[in-house]
Amino acid sequence: MVLLESVRRGSVSPDEAAERLATLPARDLVFARVDVHRELRQGAPEAVLADGKTPEQAVAIVTALLDGGAGSVLVTRAEADVREAVQARVPGAEADERARAVWVARSLPPARGRVVMVSAGTSDGPVLHEARIRAQLLGTEVVVHEDVGVAGLHRLGPVLPDLEHADCVVVVAGMDAALASVVGGIAAAPVIGVPTSVGYGAADGGRTALNAMLCSCAAGVAVVGIDDGFGAGTIAARIARGRER
Amino acid sequence: MVLLESVRRGSVSPDEAAERLATLPARDLVFARVDVHRELRQGAPEAVLADGKTPEQAVAIVTALLDGGAGSVLVTRAEADVREAVQARVPGAEADERARAVWVARSLPPARGRVVMVSAGTSDGPVLHEARIRAQLLGTEVVVHEDVGVAGLHRLGPVLPDLEHADCVVVVAGMDAALASVVGGIAAAPVIGVPTSVGYGAADGGRTALNAMLCSCAAGVAVVGIDDGFGAGTIAARIARGRER
Amino acid sequence: MVLLESVRRGSVSPDEAAERLATLPARDLVFARVDVHRELRQGAPEAVLADGKTPEQAVAIVTALLDGGAGSVLVTRAEADVREAVQARVPGAEADERARAVWVARSLPPARGRVVMVSAGTSDGPVLHEARIRAQLLGTEVVVHEDVGVAGLHRLGPVLPDLEHADCVVVVAGMDAALASVVGGIAAAPVIGVPTSVGYGAADGGRTALNAMLCSCAAGVAVVGIDDGFGAGTIAARIARGRER
Amino acid sequence: MVLLESVRRGSVSPDEAAERLATLPARDLVFARVDVHRELRQGAPEAVLADGKTPEQAVAIVTALLDGGAGSVLVTRAEADVREAVQARVPGAEADERARAVWVARSLPPARGRVVMVSAGTSDGPVLHEARIRAQLLGTEVVVHEDVGVAGLHRLGPVLPDLEHADCVVVVAGMDAALASVVGGIAAAPVIGVPTSVGYGAADGGRTALNAMLCSCAAGVAVVGIDDGFGAGTIAARIARGRER
Amino acid sequence: MVLLESVRRGSVSPDEAAERLATLPARDLVFARVDVHRELRQGAPEAVLADGKTPEQAVAIVTALLDGGAGSVLVTRAEADVREAVQARVPGAEADERARAVWVARSLPPARGRVVMVSAGTSDGPVLHEARIRAQLLGTEVVVHEDVGVAGLHRLGPVLPDLEHADCVVVVAGMDAALASVVGGIAAAPVIGVPTSVGYGAADGGRTALNAMLCSCAAGVAVVGIDDGFGAGTIAARIARGRER
Amino acid sequence: MVLLESVRRGSVSPDEAAERLATLPARDLVFARVDVHRELRQGAPEAVLADGKTPEQAVAIVTALLDGGAGSVLVTRAEADVREAVQARVPGAEADERARAVWVARSLPPARGRVVMVSAGTSDGPVLHEARIRAQLLGTEVVVHEDVGVAGLHRLGPVLPDLEHADCVVVVAGMDAALASVVGGIAAAPVIGVPTSVGYGAADGGRTALNAMLCSCAAGVAVVGIDDGFGAGTIAARIARGRER
Amino acid sequence: MVLLESVRRGSVSPDEAAERLATLPARDLVFARVDVHRELRQGAPEAVLADGKTPEQAVAIVTALLDGGAGSVLVTRAEADVREAVQARVPGAEADERARAVWVARSLPPARGRVVMVSAGTSDGPVLHEARIRAQLLGTEVVVHEDVGVAGLHRLGPVLPDLEHADCVVVVAGMDAALASVVGGIAAAPVIGVPTSVGYGAADGGRTALNAMLCSCAAGVAVVGIDDGFGAGTIAARIARGRER
Amino acid sequence: MVLLESVRRGSVSPDEAAERLATLPARDLVFARVDVHRELRQGAPEAVLADGKTPEQAVAIVTALLDGGAGSVLVTRAEADVREAVQARVPGAEADERARAVWVARSLPPARGRVVMVSAGTSDGPVLHEARIRAQLLGTEVVVHEDVGVAGLHRLGPVLPDLEHADCVVVVAGMDAALASVVGGIAAAPVIGVPTSVGYGAADGGRTALNAMLCSCAAGVAVVGIDDGFGAGTIAARIARGRER
C-alpha cells in the first residue's frame, strides 16, 4: 500500500496518514472498528482474536486490515473453520494448526535480534507457537526449544548455548512453572514468562504458574497473562529488535 | 517411667497401660487433655503447640507429659518467654531460638535412617530447623543444606551426594518453590515438600508455594501444610526409620 | 533390553547408558521428548498422561518407551479409545476401565513392602485404583479397602489389622476428607492423603479435602495433588520399598 | 419489669407492649437503636457485640436493655475492660474470661431440653463457652465435653452416652473439623457445627473447617458462621426447647 | 423385614441386628458398601446420590437397601433415565421430575412436627422440593411457600401465619439470599438456610448466598451446603420431630 | 478566587483557566500534583485521602487547593492528628470524628435535590457520614436514617415516607447487606449501595456484602467499592442534582 | 388495561389496584408468581429472565404480564427458540438477536433524559444492547458508541461531545475495564459501569473488570453486576429521567 | 577487587573466578550464602532484601558482597535502622528514605539506554523509586514522571515526548491500573507494569491492579509482582541496555 510506504519513508506524517485512512470505506465494518492507526503508531499491526467470531467476520476483518495497508495480519485462537475460510479467501494466507493461527505476511520488517523460546512440556506447544509466529511477523528471529522440563535438568544442556546469545528469552510453562526460575537464574537477557493453563487441581487453570513466575526467586523476569502467547511474542519482539534509531 | 518401659519390653499391653495412665492425677489438667496414649499407639510423643498458650500452661503440659512417661517432649512455636519458662523449670530442657522450639529429650529411640533437609533461602530457616529437631527426637539422623536456591543451580552441587544416600528428602521453600521440582527430579528417595509463607504479593502467604509443590512436574513428592515443619519432621522420620519389624 | 540389564548389574554406569540411549532413533519423536533416563536415575519409568493426546500419540510414546528399554509403561487418564488402541497394538498391554489406565508390565522389580490404600466412598474409586496400579508396577504389594466412610465408624473395623502391618498408608477421600484425620490418628506408618474432586458446592472441586488434609490434626500425614492417584502411588511405593541398599 | 410480665401472662399484646416501650426515654441512645422488641417477637433478648464499642457504650446499652425490661442481657467479645466496666456498674453482672463474655441473668425462662456441646481442641474453648452461656441464658441445659480430638478416637468414649440423650448437639472445631463428621455420623439429634478460626496456613482462617462441615459426609449437620458461638447457642437452644405450645 | 421390626420392638439390639445383616449376601455389592446400619443408628435410611451412577447401579442399590429392610429409600440428583429405571423395576417407586428425585416409601414413621419451607424464586424449586421429599420421608409435615422474593416484601404476607406455627423453617435462596435474613428476623423457630447456585457473576455459584446466610444479621439461622436440599430436609425433620422419648 | 468566578460566569473558558492555574507556584508541590482542573471539568473539587499522608502533607495539599481556588476541600480517612493539624492551620475548617473527616466549605453550590441515606447497623456509621458530608459539600440535601436492620423489619417504617421523596437513595450495609435488597425493592429512585467491611468470618472483609448487593434481586441498584462513602456521596449528589441545564 | 390507567390518573390507589389484580386468574401461574405490583410501585414492569425457562414458560409469563396490564415486557437472555416463540405468539413482539432480547412495547412512558452508552470492544455488544433496550423501554433516549477501546485513545474523540450532554453515562467493558476510569475522569454526569465476562485467564470471568471499576481512580462511578446490562439500563433510565414531580 | 577486574578483561574465566571466590573466608557467613557468582553470570550484583534481617545482618552481607568484589550493592525494603546502620558502617553508602533503600555504588557500568518510569499516584512513589535506583545501579538512564493519573488525561501531555524516546517504559500503578493500558496503547517501546498494593477493598492488596495489567487491552505489556520495584528495575535495565555485543 502506497500510503504506509510514504509514511515509512517520511513523506507523509502518521497523523496525516491516519486521517486519510479514516476515509476508506472498508474501514467502517459494522461489527468491529478496525484500527489501522496502530501499525503507524506502534509499529505492530493489530491482530484478530478469532474467539467468538464467525469465519465470515474473521475474513472480513483480515481483508479490511489488508486493504487498509497492513504489512501483515495475524488471526489467533482460530479453529479449523476460521483457518480454512481465511486460507480459502485471502491470497497468501498461511496457517499453523498447533498454534491455532492463520496469517498473511505481505511485507515484514527486516528481521533484527533473536528471541529464544523454551517450553516445559508438550502441552505448552500451542502457546509457544502462537508466540513464535507473532514475534516472527514483527520481524525477529526465533529459536525454539520444547519439552525442557525441570524434572530432568539434563534436558537444559542443549538450551544453554542459545540462552547465551539471546536478546530476549521467553519461557512457556504451566503447573509449577519451575522452568522460569531455572532459566531466569541462568539467562543474562530479559526473560518473559508465559504461564499456561495446563494441568488440573492445584494448577488452578494457570494461576499457580502465574503466581510462581511472579514471585520467582530469579530477578529479571516479567510475565504476561495466562496462555497469552500473542502478548509474549509482541513484547519479546520489541525487546529483541530494540529501539528504532 | 516404669510403665512405658514395660510396654516397650512387651510385658504390659498398650491398652492396659493406657488404662492405668488414665488414673494418674497429673493427666487431667483443666486446660488440655494430655494424650500420653499417642506415644504408645503411634511411637511418637504428643508435641505442644505454644501458640496461644501462656508460659505457665506450656510448663504444666510439658511436666504432665513427662510425668506420664513421655520419652521426649517438643514445644513448637515457642517465643522467648515460653522457652525461658520451660528451661527454667524443667530439668534437661534444651532450646533453639531460630526454630522457636524448646524440648526435653529423656529417652530417645536409637537413631535409624537418614533424612536430608534442604531449604531454598535464609528465611526458610525456622521451618527447616523445626522439622530437623522433630525428626531427630523421633530417632533419625538429619543432614541439613540451607540456602540452596534454584536461581543459582550451581549451589545444588554439594547437595547431590547426600541426596543419593537419603532415606527421605525434605524440601523447605516458599515463593515459587521451584527447588521442590528440581530436587524431586533428582532424588530417588521419597520427597516431602514444606511450603513456607515467605514473601509477599503473589507469594500469597505460602499458597503459591503449596500449589506449585502439589503440581510439581516431578512425581514422588508429597506435601505438608504451609510452614508445618513439625508435620514434615514427623512423616520424614517415619519414612526414614521404616516399619518396626 | 540389554542395556538396562547391564546397568542393573552394574557393568554400565547410568550416565554412560543415558548417553547410548540418546542415540536411539526412536527417542526423538516430534511431539514429546521421551525421558528414558528417568528410570535409570530414579528407578521409576516415566508414565504417560493421556489427557489431550490422540490414541496414536499414546501408542507411539508407549512403543518408544518400551523400545528404549522401559521395564514397564503406565498410561493414565486413558479413555476407552486410548486404552483400546494401546491394547490392540502393544503386545501384553493390560487395562483397567475404572482406573482409566492401560499398561505394559514387562519386567517389574521384585515386590517389596506393603501399602494399604483406603477410600472414603465409591466415587473415590478411580483415583484409588490409579494409585494401586502405579504402586504395583513400581514393585510393592497393595492392600485395598474401599468405602470406609467416617460417617459410619464401624466400617473402620476390618481395616485396623491391615493398618498395623502397613509400610505406608494411602487415604483417598473427597469432601470433608475426615477419613484422613481418623486414619492418621491410628496408623503408625507414614500416611499419604489424596484429596479427590468428588462432590459439589463447598467441596470446591477438591480444595476443601486438600486443605482439610493439610491441616489434619493428625501429624504424620503428607498430601499429593487433587485426584493425583499417580503421584500417591509413586511416593507410597518408594516409601514402602525403602532405600535400596 | 411489669410490662414484659403482662405480655408473658397475655394481658398485653406484644405490639401494644412494643408501642409503649417506644416511648421510654432510655431507649433512644445516640449510638445504637436498642431493640427491645426482639425479645417479645422471638423469645430471645438482643445481645451486645462489644467489638468496636467502648466500655461506656457497652454499659449504656446493657442498662438500656435492662431498663427496657430484658430478662437477660449478654455482652459477647468483651475484653477485660468491658467486662470490668459492666460488672462494676451493673448489679448482678457475671463474667467469663475464657468466653470473653459478661451478662446479667435477671429472669431466665425455666430450663427445657438438653444441648451437648463438644469441642475438638483447647483453642476452641472461647467459642464453645460463648455458645454455652448463650444457650443457658435462653433456658436450656448444656453438657460440655472439651478436647475430643479425632486424632485420638478413644477420646470419644465418654461422650457417647451424652450424645444419645441430647436434643441438639453442637460441635466446635477448627482446621479439618473432622470431629463434626464423626459426631454427625453417630448422633441421632440435630447437629450444629461451629467452625473456628484456629490454626494457620491451610486452615485459612476457619474457611477449611467451614467448608468441611458443609460437605460433611454425615447428613443432618447445619453450620453457623466461623467463630459464631453466639449464633450456635441461639439456634441450639431453640431446637432443644422445641416449639412453645 | 422382620429383623428391623424386632429392633424397633426392642427384642433385638441394633448391634446384634447389624451383625446379622452383615451376613446377608445382597449387602455386599461390588460398587458400594450399603449401610443398612445407619437407619438403626440414626433413625434415617441412607439415601442414594445418583450423580455418577448408572441407572443399573441405582436400581441395584435401591433393591439392596429395601432387601436390607429399609423403611424408605430416596434417590437424589436422579436424571430421567435413573428415575425411569427405578420406577420400572422397583414396585411402589414414586418420582418427582422437578426435585430430580425417585423414592420408595414402604413404611414411614408416623408424621410429627411441621416444617415450613420458603423459597425466594422459581429457580430455587428443585432444591426446595428435594428438601421437602426428604423431610416427608423422615416423617414430618411440610408446608411450602415458593417465590417469596424480598424485592417485593408484600409477598411475605401469606407466609407469616405459617411461620408462627412452624417447628422449623427452611429458607431456600440464591444470589443475595436476603430472604434468609428477613425470615430469620421474624421466625421464632430454628431456621435452616439452603443457599442455591442460582444466578451468575457475583452470585459466584452460590458462595455469595452461602456467606450472606452465614453472616445474617438474624441470629438463630444455621446453614447447609449449596444446593443441599437433602441435608436441609434431614436436619429440619430431626428438629421438627424432636427427641424420641 | 477571581479566576474560578470568571469561569463560572462564563467569561473565561475552563481550558484557559486551567492554563493560567498551571503557572501558580503553589500548585507544584513535590509530593502530589494537585488537580485544580477537576473542579472546572467535573464540578467537584478533588478531595484528599489522608491515608499514608503526614499531617503536614495534608495541610499543604489543602492549602494548595484553596489557593488554587477550590470552593471546598474534603479530607477523608483523617485520623485525629490530621484533623487537628488542618483545623489548627486552615481557617474555617470543620471536622467530624465519626466520619474521620475534616473539610473547608468556602463557597458551596446552592443545594439541589435530596439524597436519603440509610445504614443497617451502628458500625456502618463512619462510612455513612463520610458519604453524607461529601454529598452536602457537592450541594445537595441529605436525610439520614441509621440502624435500620433487616432483622427487625418494623424499623423500616419511619424510613418509608422519606424514600418516596428521594432523588437518590444510598444504602450502607455490611455482612449480608440484605437491607439493600429490601430498600431496592421499595424505592423508585436510583439506589446506590455501599458495602462495608463490618463483621468477621464469612463477612470476608465486605466482599460478601459487595457480592450480595451486586446480585440483589432488586433491579435499579448500583454499587461503589467497600467502605467507599466518598464515592457514594459523589455519585449520589450528581444523581440528585441532575444535569445542570 | 383500564386499571393501570386509572392508577396513573390517580383515581385508583396502587394498593387497591394490586388487590384487584390479585384476583385475576391469569396471575397465578404454577411456575412463577408474576409481580404486576412492581410496575405500580416502582414505575418499571418486571422483566423475564429466560435462562432456564422453556419457550412455553416464557410465552406464558409474557402473556400474563400483558394481561395484568403491563405497559411493556422485556425478556432477557432469550436464545433463538424463546425469541421465536414469543414473536410467533405475542402480537407486536420485537426481537434483537445480538442483545438476546425479545420485548413488547405497548405503552411506553414519554421519553425523558438522555443516557450515553459506550463499550470498549466488540464482544461487549450483547451487554450494551441489553442495557440500551431496557433503558429505552423505561422511557429515555439512548446514544450508543461502541468499540471505544482505551488502547487507542484517539477513538474517544467522537464520544466527547455526547458525554457533555448526558444525564447518565453507562460504560460497558471487560478485562482491565480501563475505559471506565478514563470516561469517569471526563464525564460530569453520573457514570454506571458494567463489567463484562469477556476474556480469559486473568480476566477471571469479569471479576477483574468488576474490581477495577470499583476502585477506579475516578470518583462518581457506581457499578452493577458482571454482564448485567439489564440492571444498568434500569438504574440509568431512573437517573436520566429524574424524580417524577 | 582484582579478580572481578580480571574476569571483566577476560583473563580469568567466570567459573575459575567463582571457584577462587569460594575460598574467601568472608563468603561463608552463617545466616546467608552470599552469591558473588551471580554478578559474573548475569551482570547484576545480588541485592539484599532487608525484610526480616537485623541491621547487623544487613551490614554483614553488604560488607561480604563488597569484599567479594561486587561493583555495587543495593539493600531494599530497608527501614530507618537498617539504612542508618549501613550508612554508618559502610563508606560511600547512599540512602533514599522514600524508596526505603540504601546502596553502595563503587563501580557502575557506563550508562546505556533510557528507561521512562511513570506512576499513577503519590502512594506509588516508594515502588517507583526502588525501581529507579535499581535500574540506575545496573547502568541505565532513568526519566521519572509521577502522579500521571488516568482520571485526568491531560496529565499525560508532558509524558508523551519522553515516551517516544524510551528504550523501555515502566508503569507503576495500583487499584484499577488503567494507566498501564493507556500508556501501553501509546508507547512503541516494551512496557513493564508494576502493580502496587495501594488502596483497600476491591483493590485487594494489588491483585486487581495485577490482573488488570495482565489482561490489558494493549499488547506489549509484561508485568512483575505486586510492589516489586526491584524486579521491574532489573528487567527494565536489561531491556534498555540491550544485549552486550
PDB file of C-alpha atoms in Angstrom, chain D residues 11 17 20-21 25-26 37-38 48 66 72 87 90 98 104 113-114 129 135-136 152 157 173 201 207 223 235 243:
ATOM      1  CA  SER D  11     -52.789  -9.412  79.249  1.00  0.00           C
ATOM      2  CA  ALA D  17     -46.071  -3.501  74.534  1.00  0.00           C
ATOM      3  CA  ARG D  20     -45.362   1.539  74.965  1.00  0.00           C
ATOM      4  CA  LEU D  21     -41.702   0.680  75.136  1.00  0.00           C
ATOM      5  CA  PRO D  25     -36.590   7.828  77.048  1.00  0.00           C
ATOM      6  CA  ALA D  26     -33.751   5.387  77.755  1.00  0.00           C
ATOM      7  CA  HIS D  37     -38.961  -5.614  70.569  1.00  0.00           C
ATOM      8  CA  ARG D  38     -36.996  -8.723  69.616  1.00  0.00           C
ATOM      9  CA  VAL D  48     -24.499  -6.838  72.546  1.00  0.00           C
ATOM     10  CA  LEU D  66     -32.461  -3.863  81.335  1.00  0.00           C
ATOM     11  CA  SER D  72     -31.279 -11.169  80.468  1.00  0.00           C
ATOM     12  CA  GLN D  87     -19.551  -5.760  86.404  1.00  0.00           C
ATOM     13  CA  VAL D  90     -24.488  -3.206  86.606  1.00  0.00           C
ATOM     14  CA  ARG D  98     -12.416 -17.503  78.616  1.00  0.00           C
ATOM     15  CA  VAL D 104     -26.938 -10.234  83.568  1.00  0.00           C
ATOM     16  CA  GLY D 113     -34.220 -29.594  76.748  1.00  0.00           C
ATOM     17  CA  ARG D 114     -30.552 -30.519  76.708  1.00  0.00           C
ATOM     18  CA  HIS D 129     -18.204 -21.286  76.099  1.00  0.00           C
ATOM     19  CA  ALA D 135     -27.852 -21.308  75.324  1.00  0.00           C
ATOM     20  CA  GLN D 136     -28.134 -21.327  79.112  1.00  0.00           C
ATOM     21  CA  GLY D 152      -7.450 -39.946  69.225  1.00  0.00           C
ATOM     22  CA  GLY D 157     -15.834 -42.813  74.503  1.00  0.00           C
ATOM     23  CA  ALA D 173     -13.903 -27.436  65.683  1.00  0.00           C
ATOM     24  CA  GLY D 201      -1.871 -21.829  56.602  1.00  0.00           C
ATOM     25  CA  ARG D 207     -12.762 -21.475  55.918  1.00  0.00           C
ATOM     26  CA  VAL D 223     -23.471 -24.834  60.267  1.00  0.00           C
ATOM     27  CA  ILE D 235     -30.278 -21.980  67.393  1.00  0.00           C
ATOM     28  CA  ARG D 243     -41.874 -25.109  69.914  1.00  0.00           C
TER      29      ARG D 243
END
